[in-house]
Coordinates of N, CA and C in Angstrom, one line a residue:
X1 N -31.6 2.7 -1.7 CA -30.2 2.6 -2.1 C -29.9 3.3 -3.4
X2 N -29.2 4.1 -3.3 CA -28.7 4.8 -4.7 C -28.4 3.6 -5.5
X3 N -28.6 3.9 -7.1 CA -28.2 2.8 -8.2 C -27.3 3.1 -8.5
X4 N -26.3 4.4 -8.3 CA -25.6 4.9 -9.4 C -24.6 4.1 -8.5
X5 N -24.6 3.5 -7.3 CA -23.2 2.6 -6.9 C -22.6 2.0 -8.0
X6 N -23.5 0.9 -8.7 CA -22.8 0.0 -9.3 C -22.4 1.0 -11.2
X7 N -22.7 2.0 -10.9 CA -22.5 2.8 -12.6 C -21.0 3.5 -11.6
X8 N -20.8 3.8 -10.5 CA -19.6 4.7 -10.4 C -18.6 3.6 -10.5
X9 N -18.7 2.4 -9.6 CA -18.0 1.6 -9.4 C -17.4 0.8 -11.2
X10 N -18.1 0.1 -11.5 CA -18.1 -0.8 -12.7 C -17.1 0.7 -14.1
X11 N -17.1 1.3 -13.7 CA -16.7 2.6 -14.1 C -15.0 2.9 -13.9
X12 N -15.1 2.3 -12.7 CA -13.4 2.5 -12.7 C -12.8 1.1 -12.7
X13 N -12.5 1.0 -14.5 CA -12.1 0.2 -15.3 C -10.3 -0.2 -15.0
X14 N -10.1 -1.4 -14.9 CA -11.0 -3.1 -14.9 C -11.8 -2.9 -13.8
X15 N -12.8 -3.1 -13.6 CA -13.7 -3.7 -12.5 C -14.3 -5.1 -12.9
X16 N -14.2 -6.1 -12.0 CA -15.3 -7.3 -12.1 C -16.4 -7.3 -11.1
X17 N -17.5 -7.5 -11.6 CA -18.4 -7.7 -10.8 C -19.2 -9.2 -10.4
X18 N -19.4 -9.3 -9.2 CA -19.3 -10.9 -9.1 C -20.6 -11.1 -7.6
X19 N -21.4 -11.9 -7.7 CA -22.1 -12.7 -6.5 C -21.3 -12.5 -5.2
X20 N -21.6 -12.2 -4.5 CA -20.8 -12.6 -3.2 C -21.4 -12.6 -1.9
X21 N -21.3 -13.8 -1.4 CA -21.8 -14.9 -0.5 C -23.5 -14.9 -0.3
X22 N -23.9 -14.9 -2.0 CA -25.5 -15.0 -1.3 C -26.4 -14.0 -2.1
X23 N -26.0 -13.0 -1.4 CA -27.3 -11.9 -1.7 C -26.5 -10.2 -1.6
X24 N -24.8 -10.3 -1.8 CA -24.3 -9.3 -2.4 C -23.9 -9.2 -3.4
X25 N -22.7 -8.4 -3.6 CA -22.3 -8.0 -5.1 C -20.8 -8.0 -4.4
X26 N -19.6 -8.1 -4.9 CA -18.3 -8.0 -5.1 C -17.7 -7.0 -6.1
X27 N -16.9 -6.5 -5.8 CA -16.5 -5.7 -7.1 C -14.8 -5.9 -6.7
X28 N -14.3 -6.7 -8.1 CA -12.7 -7.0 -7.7 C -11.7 -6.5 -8.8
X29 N -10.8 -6.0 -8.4 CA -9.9 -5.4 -9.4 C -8.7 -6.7 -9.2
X30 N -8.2 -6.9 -10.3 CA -7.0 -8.2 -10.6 C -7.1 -9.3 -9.4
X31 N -8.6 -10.0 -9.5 CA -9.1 -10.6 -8.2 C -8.9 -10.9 -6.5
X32 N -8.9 -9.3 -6.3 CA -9.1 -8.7 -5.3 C -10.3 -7.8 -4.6
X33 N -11.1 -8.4 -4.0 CA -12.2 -7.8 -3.5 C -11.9 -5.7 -3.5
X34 N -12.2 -4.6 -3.6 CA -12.3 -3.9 -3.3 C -13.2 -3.3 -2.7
X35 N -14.7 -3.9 -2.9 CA -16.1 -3.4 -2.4 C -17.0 -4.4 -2.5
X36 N -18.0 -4.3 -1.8 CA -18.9 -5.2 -1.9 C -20.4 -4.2 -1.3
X37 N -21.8 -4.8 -2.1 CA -22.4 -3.9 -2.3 C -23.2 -4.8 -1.3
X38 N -24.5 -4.4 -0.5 CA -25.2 -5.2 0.3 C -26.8 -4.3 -0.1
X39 N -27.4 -4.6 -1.6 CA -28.2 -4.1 -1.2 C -29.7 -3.8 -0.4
X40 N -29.8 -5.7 -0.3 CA -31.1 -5.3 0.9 C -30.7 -4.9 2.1
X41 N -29.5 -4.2 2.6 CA -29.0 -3.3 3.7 C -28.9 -1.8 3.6
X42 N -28.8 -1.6 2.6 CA -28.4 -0.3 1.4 C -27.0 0.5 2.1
X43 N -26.3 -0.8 2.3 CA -25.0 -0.7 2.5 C -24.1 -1.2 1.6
X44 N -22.3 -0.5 1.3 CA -21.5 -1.5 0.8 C -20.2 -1.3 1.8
X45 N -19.2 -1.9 1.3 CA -17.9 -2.3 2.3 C -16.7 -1.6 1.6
X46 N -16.0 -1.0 1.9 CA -14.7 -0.7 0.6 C -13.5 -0.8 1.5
X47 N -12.5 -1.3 0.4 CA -11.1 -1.8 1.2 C -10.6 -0.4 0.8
X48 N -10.2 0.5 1.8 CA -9.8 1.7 2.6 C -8.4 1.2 3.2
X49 N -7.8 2.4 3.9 CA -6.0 2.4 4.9 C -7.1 2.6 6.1
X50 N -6.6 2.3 7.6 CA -7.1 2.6 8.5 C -6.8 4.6 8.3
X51 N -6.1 5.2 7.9 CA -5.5 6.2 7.8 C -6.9 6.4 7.0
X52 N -7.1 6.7 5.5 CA -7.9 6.9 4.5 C -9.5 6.9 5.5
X53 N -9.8 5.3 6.0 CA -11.1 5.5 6.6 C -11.3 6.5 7.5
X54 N -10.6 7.3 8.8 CA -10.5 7.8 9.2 C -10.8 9.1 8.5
X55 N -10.3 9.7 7.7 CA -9.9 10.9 7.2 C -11.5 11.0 6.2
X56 N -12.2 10.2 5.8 CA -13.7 9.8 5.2 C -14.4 9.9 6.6
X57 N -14.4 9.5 7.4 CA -15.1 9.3 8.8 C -15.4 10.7 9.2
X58 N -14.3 11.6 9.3 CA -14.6 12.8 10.0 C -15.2 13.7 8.5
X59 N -15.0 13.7 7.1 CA -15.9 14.2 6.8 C -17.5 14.0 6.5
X60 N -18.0 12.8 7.3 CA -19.3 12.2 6.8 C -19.4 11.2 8.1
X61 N -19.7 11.9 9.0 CA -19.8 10.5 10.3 C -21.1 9.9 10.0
X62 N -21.9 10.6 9.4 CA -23.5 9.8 9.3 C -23.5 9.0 8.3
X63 N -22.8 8.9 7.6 CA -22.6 7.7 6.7 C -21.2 6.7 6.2
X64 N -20.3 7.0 7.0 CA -18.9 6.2 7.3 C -19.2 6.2 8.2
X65 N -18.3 4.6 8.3 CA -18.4 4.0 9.8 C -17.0 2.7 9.0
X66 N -16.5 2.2 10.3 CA -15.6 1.2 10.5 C -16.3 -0.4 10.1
X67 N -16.2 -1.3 9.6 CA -16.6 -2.2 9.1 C -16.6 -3.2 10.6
X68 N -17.3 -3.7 11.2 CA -17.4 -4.4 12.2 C -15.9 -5.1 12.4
X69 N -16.2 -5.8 13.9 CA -14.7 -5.7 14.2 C -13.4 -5.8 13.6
X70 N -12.7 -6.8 13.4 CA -11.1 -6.9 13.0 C -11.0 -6.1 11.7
X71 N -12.1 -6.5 10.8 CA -11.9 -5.7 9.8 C -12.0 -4.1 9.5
X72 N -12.8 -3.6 10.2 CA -12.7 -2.5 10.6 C -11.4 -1.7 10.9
X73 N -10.3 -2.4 11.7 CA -9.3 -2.0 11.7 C -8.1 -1.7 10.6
X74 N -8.5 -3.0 9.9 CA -7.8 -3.1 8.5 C -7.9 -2.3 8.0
X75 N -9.4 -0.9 7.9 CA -9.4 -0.2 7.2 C -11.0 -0.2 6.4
X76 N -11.4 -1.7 6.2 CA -12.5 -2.1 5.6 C -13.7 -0.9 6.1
X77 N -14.4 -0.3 5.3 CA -14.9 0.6 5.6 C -16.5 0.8 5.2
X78 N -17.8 1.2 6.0 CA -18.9 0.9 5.7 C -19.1 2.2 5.0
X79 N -20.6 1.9 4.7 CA -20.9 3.1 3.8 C -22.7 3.2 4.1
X80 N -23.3 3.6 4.5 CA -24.8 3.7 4.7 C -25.3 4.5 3.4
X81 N -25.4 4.0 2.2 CA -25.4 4.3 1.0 C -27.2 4.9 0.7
X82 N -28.0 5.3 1.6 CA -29.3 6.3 1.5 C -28.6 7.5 2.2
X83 N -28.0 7.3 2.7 CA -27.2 8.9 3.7 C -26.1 9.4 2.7
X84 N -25.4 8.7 2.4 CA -23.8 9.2 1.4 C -24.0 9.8 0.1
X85 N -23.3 11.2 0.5 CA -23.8 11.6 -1.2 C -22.6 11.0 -2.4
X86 N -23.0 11.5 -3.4 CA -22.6 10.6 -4.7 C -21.2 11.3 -4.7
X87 N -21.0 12.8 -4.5 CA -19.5 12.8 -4.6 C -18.8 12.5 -3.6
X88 N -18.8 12.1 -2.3 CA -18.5 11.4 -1.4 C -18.3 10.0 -2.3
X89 N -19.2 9.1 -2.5 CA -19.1 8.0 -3.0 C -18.3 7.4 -3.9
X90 N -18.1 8.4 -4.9 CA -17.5 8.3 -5.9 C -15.8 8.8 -5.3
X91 N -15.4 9.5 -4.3 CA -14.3 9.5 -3.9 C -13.6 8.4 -3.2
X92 N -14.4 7.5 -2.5 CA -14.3 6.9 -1.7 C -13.6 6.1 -2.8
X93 N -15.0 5.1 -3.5 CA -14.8 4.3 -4.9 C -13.5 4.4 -5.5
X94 N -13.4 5.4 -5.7 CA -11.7 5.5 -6.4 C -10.7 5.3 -5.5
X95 N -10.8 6.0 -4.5 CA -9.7 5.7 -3.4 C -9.4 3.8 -3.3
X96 N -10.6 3.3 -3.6 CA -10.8 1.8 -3.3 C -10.0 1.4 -4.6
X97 N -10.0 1.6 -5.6 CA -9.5 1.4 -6.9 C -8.4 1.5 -6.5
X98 N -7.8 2.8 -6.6 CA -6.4 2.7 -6.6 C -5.7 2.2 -5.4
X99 N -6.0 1.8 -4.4 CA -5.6 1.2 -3.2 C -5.3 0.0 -3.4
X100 N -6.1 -1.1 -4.5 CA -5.9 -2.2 -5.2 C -5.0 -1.9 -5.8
X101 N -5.4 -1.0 -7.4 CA -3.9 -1.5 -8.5 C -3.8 0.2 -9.1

C-alpha cells in the first residue's frame, strides 16, 4: 500500500483522521466521512458523484471500481491503492475534499 495516502489526504486541510470500525482509518472533513483507508486490503473508499466516479473509472479501470453495492451507486468509490498512481490519487482525494466542503 502506498504511505503517501495518508500524507496526500491529512494534507487537504481541515482533515480529521479517525479509527473506523476496527482496523481502518476515516478521514472526515466538518464530520463527514470522505475516505476511508483499509490498509490490510491496500484499499480506501472516497465519497465521489456517481458522475465524478465514472469519469475516474474510465481513466484507470485497474484501479477504480464502484464501492460494493448501494453504495457504489451513491458514488462511493474504490481505489486498489498498489495499482493507483499518486497523481491519480491525489486527484481523486481532492475531488473527495471539495465534494464535502
Amino acid at each position: 500500500m502506498p504511505k503517501y495516502f495518508q500524507e496526500i489526504a491529512l494534507a487537504l486541510r481541515p482533515i480529521e483522521q479517525a479509527v473506523y470500525r476496527g482496523s481502518g482509518l476515516s478521514f472526515k472533513v466538518d464530520g463527514k466521512v470522505m475516505a476511508t483507508l483499509w490498509p490490510e486490503k491496500g484499499e480506501s473508499y472516497v465519497k465521489l458523484t456517481p458522475d465524478q466516479q465514472a469519469g475516474f473509472m474510465a481513466q484507470d479501470p485497474a484501479a477504480i471500481f464502484p464501492a460494493p453495492k448501494s453504495w457504489g451507486k451513491q458514488g462511493w468509490t474504490g481505489i486498489k491503492l498498489p495499482v493507483v498512481k499518486k497523481a491519480m490519487l491525489k486527484k481523486i482525494l481532492f475531488q473527495a475534499r471539495e465534494n464535502i466542503g
